[in-house]
XYZ file of C-alpha atoms in Angstrom:
564
model
C -25.596 2.438 31.776
C -22.542 4.455 30.864
C -22.655 6.555 34.101
C -21.765 3.309 36.080
C -18.359 3.424 34.386
C -17.692 6.756 35.843
C -19.501 6.884 39.175
C -19.014 3.356 40.483
C -15.176 3.911 40.856
C -15.688 7.491 42.049
C -18.251 6.408 44.702
C -16.081 3.459 45.487
C -13.227 5.867 46.056
C -15.473 7.950 48.570
C -16.306 4.585 50.306
C -12.550 3.703 50.661
C -11.737 7.205 51.877
C -14.366 6.811 54.828
C -13.147 3.400 55.807
C -12.511 3.074 59.528
C -8.947 2.338 60.704
C -9.859 -1.307 61.476
C -10.511 -1.946 57.682
C -7.558 -0.078 56.201
C -5.748 -3.390 55.804
C -8.462 -4.613 53.476
C -8.244 -1.382 51.280
C -6.556 -3.218 48.321
C -9.200 -6.098 48.300
C -12.017 -3.465 48.269
C -10.398 -1.398 45.549
C -9.864 -4.706 43.499
C -13.527 -5.596 43.999
C -14.761 -2.167 42.757
C -12.397 -2.380 39.744
C -13.618 -5.880 39.001
C -17.251 -4.762 39.127
C -16.518 -2.051 36.646
C -14.707 -4.531 34.374
C -17.624 -6.921 34.515
C -20.033 -4.023 33.602
C -17.858 -3.034 30.746
C -17.956 -6.469 29.332
C -21.657 -6.475 29.643
C -21.845 -3.240 27.702
C -19.431 -4.638 25.052
C -21.591 -7.731 24.642
C -24.706 -5.595 24.153
C -22.975 -3.119 21.856
C -24.513 -3.430 18.328
C -21.519 -3.631 16.014
C -23.711 -2.882 13.050
C -24.618 0.543 14.257
C -21.938 3.364 13.364
C -23.462 5.975 15.692
C -23.665 6.539 19.485
C -25.248 3.836 21.691
C -26.284 3.712 25.369
C -26.819 7.491 25.244
C -27.603 9.550 28.398
C -28.490 13.211 28.427
C -29.443 15.398 31.364
C -29.385 19.215 31.538
C -26.767 20.628 33.799
C -25.553 24.240 33.522
C -27.460 25.301 30.454
C -26.366 28.958 30.722
C -22.753 27.651 29.918
C -23.945 25.157 27.349
C -22.759 22.177 29.631
C -25.029 19.142 29.614
C -24.379 15.621 31.091
C -24.482 13.935 27.685
C -22.896 10.542 27.340
C -22.599 8.058 24.471
C -20.308 5.398 23.132
C -19.501 4.229 19.619
C -16.968 1.993 17.844
C -14.233 4.645 18.410
C -14.549 4.725 22.108
C -15.702 1.136 22.958
C -12.261 -0.480 22.539
C -10.619 2.185 24.717
C -13.138 1.682 27.379
C -12.370 -1.954 27.493
C -8.666 -1.182 27.643
C -9.196 1.232 30.456
C -11.166 -1.112 32.557
C -8.733 -4.008 32.069
C -5.673 -1.846 32.952
C -7.190 -0.171 35.932
C -7.873 -3.701 37.394
C -4.308 -4.821 36.493
C -2.748 -1.626 38.023
C -4.645 -2.199 41.285
C -3.776 -5.838 41.353
C -0.145 -5.238 40.572
C 0.111 -2.517 43.267
C 2.305 -3.271 46.267
C 0.174 -4.817 49.139
C 2.173 -3.010 51.639
C 2.262 0.371 50.066
C 2.300 3.464 52.385
C -1.026 5.423 52.817
C -3.104 2.775 51.006
C -6.443 4.634 51.412
C -5.221 7.676 49.537
C -3.405 5.658 46.890
C -6.412 3.481 46.005
C -8.837 6.493 46.077
C -6.595 8.136 43.490
C -6.277 5.067 41.256
C -10.113 4.678 41.262
C -10.835 8.331 40.513
C -8.264 8.244 37.749
C -10.037 5.326 36.056
C -13.493 6.913 36.358
C -12.199 10.151 34.924
C -10.611 8.505 31.949
C -13.797 6.498 31.282
C -15.734 9.786 31.532
C -13.502 11.478 28.943
C -14.133 8.518 26.523
C -17.863 8.585 26.768
C -18.487 12.370 27.143
C -20.498 13.875 24.161
C -20.371 17.495 25.421
C -17.188 19.414 24.793
C -16.944 20.917 28.334
C -17.843 17.707 29.950
C -14.967 16.122 28.029
C -12.762 18.890 29.270
C -13.758 18.419 32.850
C -12.932 14.739 32.806
C -9.699 15.382 30.914
C -8.594 17.756 33.665
C -9.739 15.542 36.591
C -7.401 12.685 35.498
C -4.511 15.096 35.805
C -4.917 15.486 39.664
C -4.742 11.834 40.664
C -1.745 10.970 38.516
C 0.138 14.001 39.651
C -0.408 13.022 43.266
C 0.582 9.369 42.548
C 3.868 10.278 41.064
C 4.603 13.031 43.585
C 3.858 10.836 46.687
C 4.945 7.278 45.488
C 7.345 8.021 42.826
C 11.096 7.657 42.809
C 13.945 9.979 44.003
C 13.165 12.740 41.566
C 9.430 12.352 41.892
C 8.742 16.086 42.663
C 10.614 17.289 39.484
C 8.691 14.621 37.358
C 5.433 15.345 38.758
C 5.742 19.129 38.540
C 6.806 18.830 34.831
C 3.837 16.440 34.188
C 1.597 18.990 35.847
C 2.869 21.915 33.805
C 2.688 20.186 30.513
C -0.596 18.762 30.986
C -2.071 21.989 32.267
C -0.801 23.698 29.186
C -2.462 21.034 27.074
C -5.802 21.779 28.835
C -5.453 25.455 28.401
C -5.061 25.096 24.583
C -7.964 22.587 24.238
C -10.345 24.796 26.362
C -9.329 27.904 24.227
C -10.318 25.989 20.924
C -13.562 24.777 22.493
C -14.593 28.310 23.576
C -13.401 29.735 20.289
C -15.552 27.271 18.444
C -18.681 28.241 20.537
C -18.038 32.006 20.133
C -17.429 31.874 16.420
C -20.301 29.584 15.608
C -22.650 31.709 17.764
C -24.177 28.637 19.477
C -24.812 28.484 23.222
C -24.275 24.644 23.107
C -21.171 22.588 23.574
C -22.977 19.266 22.741
C -20.817 17.486 20.111
C -23.612 16.829 17.603
C -24.591 20.568 17.624
C -21.079 21.968 17.274
C -20.352 19.289 14.511
C -23.158 20.579 12.455
C -21.663 23.945 12.186
C -20.169 24.929 8.802
C -17.152 27.130 9.331
C -14.699 28.727 6.763
C -11.423 27.067 6.254
C -9.369 29.773 7.989
C -11.566 29.622 10.970
C -11.221 25.845 11.105
C -7.469 26.125 11.019
C -7.429 28.636 13.818
C -9.358 26.261 16.009
C -7.711 23.202 14.888
C -4.079 24.301 15.465
C -4.432 24.691 19.286
C -6.276 21.437 19.492
C -3.375 19.616 17.511
C -0.876 21.254 19.888
C -2.901 20.572 23.049
C -3.523 16.830 22.373
C -0.020 16.621 20.848
C 1.349 17.403 24.269
C -0.743 14.683 25.719
C 0.150 11.993 23.253
C 2.999 13.216 23.302
C 4.714 14.154 19.954
C 8.090 15.514 19.586
C 9.075 18.240 20.666
C 6.320 18.171 23.428
C 7.498 14.747 24.679
C 10.131 15.562 27.385
C 7.712 15.154 30.409
C 6.963 11.503 29.505
C 10.213 9.859 30.030
C 10.692 11.633 33.373
C 7.124 10.739 34.547
C 7.613 7.051 33.570
C 10.931 6.767 35.257
C 9.706 8.217 38.549
C 6.181 6.828 38.611
C 5.343 3.612 40.361
C 4.782 0.681 37.980
C 0.968 0.700 38.270
C 0.968 4.405 37.339
C 3.278 3.787 34.349
C 0.825 1.028 33.121
C -2.146 3.453 33.161
C -0.146 6.315 31.680
C 1.261 4.479 28.799
C -1.725 2.018 28.347
C -4.664 4.537 28.635
C -3.880 8.157 29.377
C -1.764 8.756 26.348
C -4.694 7.494 24.291
C -6.821 10.465 25.395
C -4.599 12.558 23.102
C -5.130 10.465 20.040
C -8.734 10.060 20.774
C -9.223 13.701 21.216
C -7.381 14.406 17.871
C -9.862 12.088 16.008
C -13.018 13.026 17.833
C -12.552 16.782 17.993
C -9.859 17.427 15.405
C -10.847 15.268 12.441
C -14.406 15.129 13.411
C -15.124 18.842 13.837
C -12.711 20.459 11.323
C -12.225 18.093 8.411
C -11.324 20.653 5.700
C -8.595 22.171 8.037
C -7.425 18.587 8.640
C -6.807 18.197 5.007
C -4.495 21.248 4.970
C -2.361 20.109 8.007
C -2.316 16.351 7.245
C 1.057 16.447 5.488
C 2.523 18.339 8.435
C 1.072 15.692 10.851
C 2.679 12.953 8.822
C 6.167 14.606 9.225
C 5.529 15.100 12.866
C 4.800 11.370 13.007
C 8.043 10.661 11.211
C 9.963 12.851 13.739
C 8.359 11.114 16.667
C 9.082 7.693 15.392
C 12.653 8.240 14.559
C 13.480 10.464 17.537
C 11.786 7.999 19.921
C 13.675 5.121 18.321
C 17.120 6.688 18.438
C 16.562 7.973 21.891
C 15.635 4.513 23.105
C 18.848 3.029 21.621
C 20.808 5.677 23.776
C 19.232 4.628 26.967
C 20.626 2.332 29.774
C 17.553 2.474 31.995
C 15.053 -0.210 31.136
C 12.091 2.081 31.975
C 13.458 4.917 29.853
C 13.839 2.585 26.857
C 10.225 1.563 27.079
C 9.264 5.232 27.670
C 10.938 6.365 24.506
C 9.492 3.380 22.727
C 6.103 4.839 23.575
C 6.976 8.125 22.018
C 7.938 6.297 18.810
C 4.941 4.122 18.586
C 2.496 6.885 19.211
C 3.974 8.396 16.049
C 2.459 5.574 14.120
C -0.963 6.524 15.308
C -0.422 10.133 14.219
C 0.627 8.941 10.708
C -2.495 6.807 10.228
C -4.713 9.647 11.612
C -3.241 12.021 9.219
C -4.235 9.790 6.265
C -7.825 9.486 7.428
C -9.081 6.850 5.192
C -11.179 3.998 6.623
C -8.298 1.576 6.258
C -5.840 3.932 8.003
C -8.247 4.885 10.832
C -8.608 1.112 11.327
C -4.876 1.087 11.796
C -5.209 4.012 14.337
C -7.551 1.992 16.483
C -5.467 -1.185 16.235
C -2.432 0.755 17.069
C -4.079 2.355 20.155
C -5.095 -1.010 21.406
C -1.757 -2.797 20.462
C 0.318 0.110 22.146
C -1.856 -0.028 25.194
C -1.417 -3.702 25.867
C 2.343 -3.946 24.820
C 3.396 -0.922 26.740
C 1.503 -2.167 29.815
C 3.186 -5.462 29.561
C 6.672 -4.111 29.286
C 6.272 -1.792 32.287
C 4.787 -4.557 34.381
C 7.851 -6.781 33.571
C 10.346 -3.965 34.165
C 8.710 -3.386 37.414
C 9.116 -6.804 38.433
C 12.846 -6.824 37.459
C 13.393 -3.695 39.501
C 11.593 -4.896 42.507
C 13.712 -8.256 42.496
C 17.106 -6.845 41.438
C 17.002 -3.313 42.757
C 18.261 -1.798 39.537
C 16.967 -1.217 35.853
C 20.543 -0.474 34.449
C 21.083 -2.730 31.399
C 24.824 -2.528 32.047
C 24.525 -4.028 35.420
C 21.869 -6.703 34.815
C 22.905 -10.034 33.256
C 21.636 -13.550 32.727
C 18.194 -13.208 34.114
C 16.914 -16.017 31.927
C 18.993 -18.380 34.067
C 16.375 -21.184 34.677
C 17.529 -21.973 38.169
C 18.640 -18.637 39.852
C 17.286 -15.949 37.546
C 13.863 -14.823 36.433
C 13.158 -17.313 33.513
C 9.518 -16.747 33.250
C 9.673 -12.929 33.352
C 12.520 -13.041 30.846
C 10.479 -15.178 28.479
C 7.521 -12.776 28.743
C 9.905 -9.850 28.192
C 11.017 -11.457 24.922
C 7.345 -11.788 23.865
C 6.748 -8.196 24.642
C 9.861 -7.150 22.738
C 8.783 -9.185 19.671
C 5.355 -7.760 19.790
C 6.687 -4.006 20.033
C 9.023 -4.797 17.107
C 6.101 -5.933 14.923
C 6.991 -9.626 14.758
C 4.196 -11.668 12.884
C 1.764 -13.467 15.206
C 1.747 -10.569 17.716
C -0.813 -7.842 17.948
C 1.988 -5.225 17.225
C 2.539 -6.693 13.658
C -1.248 -6.530 12.910
C -1.484 -2.835 13.941
C 1.691 -1.626 12.168
C 0.853 -3.505 9.070
C -2.569 -1.891 8.752
C -1.012 1.527 9.480
C 1.491 1.014 6.732
C -1.022 -0.360 4.317
C -3.462 2.519 4.859
C -0.748 5.229 4.868
C 1.490 4.234 1.988
C -0.721 5.623 -0.845
C -1.075 8.991 0.670
C 2.355 9.569 2.163
C 4.864 7.132 0.774
C 8.025 8.790 1.878
C 6.813 9.391 5.424
C 5.477 5.772 5.673
C 8.905 4.384 4.474
C 10.616 6.493 7.171
C 8.310 5.133 9.798
C 9.169 1.619 8.667
C 12.655 2.422 9.424
C 11.517 3.029 13.020
C 10.136 -0.533 13.170
C 13.606 -1.718 12.395
C 15.086 0.502 15.030
C 12.587 -0.898 17.497
C 13.981 -4.373 16.954
C 17.534 -2.896 17.610
C 16.971 -1.287 20.990
C 14.951 -4.348 22.245
C 17.618 -6.731 21.023
C 20.118 -4.786 23.041
C 17.940 -4.808 26.058
C 17.207 -8.454 25.867
C 20.800 -9.493 25.062
C 22.220 -7.563 27.978
C 19.697 -8.139 30.651
C 18.541 -11.714 30.093
C 21.347 -13.495 28.374
C 24.934 -14.078 29.582
C 26.375 -15.251 32.833
C 24.308 -14.325 35.980
C 26.577 -12.343 38.249
C 26.943 -13.496 41.980
C 25.297 -10.235 43.088
C 22.116 -11.175 41.326
C 22.225 -14.922 42.172
C 19.447 -16.588 43.986
C 16.860 -13.886 43.358
C 13.568 -14.021 45.374
C 11.182 -16.287 43.841
C 8.129 -14.616 42.254
C 4.778 -15.740 43.463
C 2.177 -16.836 40.863
C -0.055 -13.885 41.987
C 2.674 -11.535 40.991
C 3.023 -13.227 37.416
C -0.822 -13.045 36.765
C -1.136 -9.493 35.349
C 1.751 -10.107 33.052
C 0.543 -13.399 31.845
C -3.082 -11.976 31.135
C -1.716 -9.290 29.059
C 0.759 -11.610 27.218
C -2.187 -13.980 26.332
C -4.056 -10.859 24.874
C -0.915 -9.700 22.872
C -0.741 -13.204 21.266
C -4.464 -13.955 20.783
C -5.291 -10.576 19.231
C -2.272 -10.922 17.017
C -3.579 -14.226 15.677
C -7.254 -13.071 15.664
C -7.220 -9.240 15.160
C -10.831 -9.138 14.169
C -11.704 -9.579 17.766
C -10.318 -6.250 18.652
C -11.668 -4.401 15.670
C -15.170 -5.785 15.643
C -16.633 -2.726 17.557
C -14.872 -0.124 15.456
C -15.228 -1.417 11.849
C -18.596 -0.059 11.123
C -17.983 3.325 12.898
C -14.779 3.846 10.930
C -16.427 2.857 7.571
C -19.241 5.316 8.370
C -16.874 8.312 8.897
C -17.868 10.777 6.259
C -20.803 8.740 4.917
C -23.483 10.950 6.358
C -21.960 13.871 4.619
C -21.710 12.067 1.335
C -25.351 11.087 1.526
C -26.298 14.685 1.845
C -23.935 15.701 -0.966
C -25.244 13.250 -3.468
C -28.884 14.403 -3.049
C -28.037 18.043 -3.769
C -27.243 18.674 -7.407
C -25.703 21.964 -6.778
C -22.910 20.151 -4.801
C -21.784 17.904 -7.617
C -19.455 20.336 -9.146
C -17.569 20.827 -5.729
C -17.377 17.165 -5.357
C -16.254 16.676 -8.807
C -13.355 19.073 -8.194
C -12.276 16.886 -5.347
C -12.057 13.755 -7.555
C -11.051 15.557 -10.715
C -13.692 14.258 -13.144
C -16.722 16.685 -13.052
C -18.941 14.817 -15.596
C -18.637 11.425 -14.198
C -19.261 12.525 -10.599
C -22.252 14.437 -11.790
C -23.637 11.196 -13.315
C -22.884 9.358 -10.243
C -24.692 11.874 -8.109
C -27.821 11.815 -10.340
C -27.926 7.885 -10.128
C -27.074 7.435 -6.477
C -29.557 6.500 -3.850
C -27.821 5.344 -0.704
C -24.454 4.679 0.617
C -24.753 1.295 2.431
C -22.162 -0.266 4.756
C -20.715 -3.480 3.368
C -18.595 -6.163 4.834
C -17.130 -5.362 8.184
C -14.151 -7.583 7.454
C -12.750 -5.153 4.967
C -12.628 -1.616 6.375
C -12.191 -0.016 3.050
C -14.948 -1.994 1.217
C -17.679 0.860 1.313
C -19.421 0.980 -2.094
C -22.301 3.006 -3.442
C -25.472 1.159 -4.458
C -26.260 2.824 -7.805
C -29.766 3.005 -9.276
C -30.057 2.917 -13.029
C -26.334 2.546 -13.640
C -26.038 -0.760 -11.668
C -24.405 -2.334 -14.620
C -21.302 -0.140 -14.204
C -18.270 -1.972 -13.195
C -17.345 0.878 -10.846
C -20.431 0.173 -8.695
C -18.518 -2.440 -6.520
C -15.380 -0.523 -6.174
C -14.395 0.699 -2.689
C -15.476 4.238 -1.841
C -11.832 5.099 -1.355
C -11.225 4.187 -5.175
C -14.512 5.585 -6.672
C -15.223 8.850 -4.749
C -12.503 9.632 -2.364
C -9.156 8.860 -3.743
C -7.148 6.848 -1.285
C -4.066 8.641 -2.146
C -5.822 11.826 -1.233
C -7.841 10.544 1.631
C -8.162 13.760 3.669
C -11.213 14.696 1.697
C -13.399 17.713 2.362
C -16.257 15.610 3.613
C -16.949 15.982 7.301
C -16.528 12.585 9.040
C -19.324 11.318 11.271
C -17.056 10.691 14.265
């Protein structure tokens, strides 16, 4: 079932590449049909996904190159399901929003479909080498799209993107091979390597290159410089996919392979990650204020908003990880919307300079609908209540404040700065008198408005009903670390180590002796995981959230291995 997400677009790309010249004019329609089929299949998978199961579903496993430990192992859980949905949606939107008269259409749509299939493969891969293969494959199509259909400095931007992303891949591959060598296992299957118990020093040696590698992809400051250049020179559909999906490969990789494989080392570097998040948020915000190019403003906004994801990931409680998933979805939709709208403005006016543009909200001669949607996108990015951005940032702050109060407060400043640079953009571009040079702009067809309208509706609906975007991930997030806890509470010899984490040896030892299971409770509260005690059921602590009873929410990066 999951293979269809990968191979339908790839085989569709092969089909398009082999089209005869007489059908080249229909390339866009064929690519759109293929993307629609993948989208429908993704919806079917989401409808059949059991939200009550925290582990992998729809698993596929085939031997491949066993001598290298490479197997074709796929699976999907609550962490990857929302990202698969976002990927399928944005690939369809990117193809739909592409210029119908684009040069070399066969090559363009082949690259877009391969890009979508590779990203889907990375999200469902359950073998480290298989993940790396998909992670590297997506580099090639995006590089070519920027280099061929980009702006005036496309060569520079594409080369810079290639160098940074290649460096990211080298670091990640080095960590994967180091893990296999040190653990003395011939398998790169995720469940096998996750079961390995490694010393803290070894975990740190392997985690640091992973953090840097995925940090380049996210990107975090100071590895961010490739992103604004890539966004500015890339065509609008490529920017939509880059901001909406590809950056999430970095945050997904951090959670899956960083926190999931090296939890004790994650504990040690969590404060550093929190400060990196602060740096990214504040630098991205101040840099956005200084820009005059609309696309660069949105690009630096992405740098800042990805910092919120890093902050919540560093905390690593069920609540903060819920914020991580919410922010990934939120940023994916909002950034896609903003880049779509900036693309429309540029195509109609020929400029993105906020010092040149004026009065585009003019109802008669301007772009009133585009301006209205841009206001909605700016409000969502600034975290205005009623929008998906508010929900995501609120959960991030609520989950992060107990562990890192200073860093969280500084990131809140970034939210205020977001409002500043978007107010500057909206005020200069859409209000005021429309200059004669921009008067009587070409009318926008309803087909051109459709992608932006679809994303805007999602931004508003998910802001009003956020449980719809978190329903797949709640149980998976709640279950992070629970398997390890179950094993610990059954082993008396581990009670002392567990007590040292909490600080009360005797009370934890009694808890260990009386505990039978760790059930998953209400999905509506991602932090409401409680033990079901045995003989001590009368204890008033039995209904406290796990974060309060066993793993102090203020010290959430516990030494328990998450079941990611």
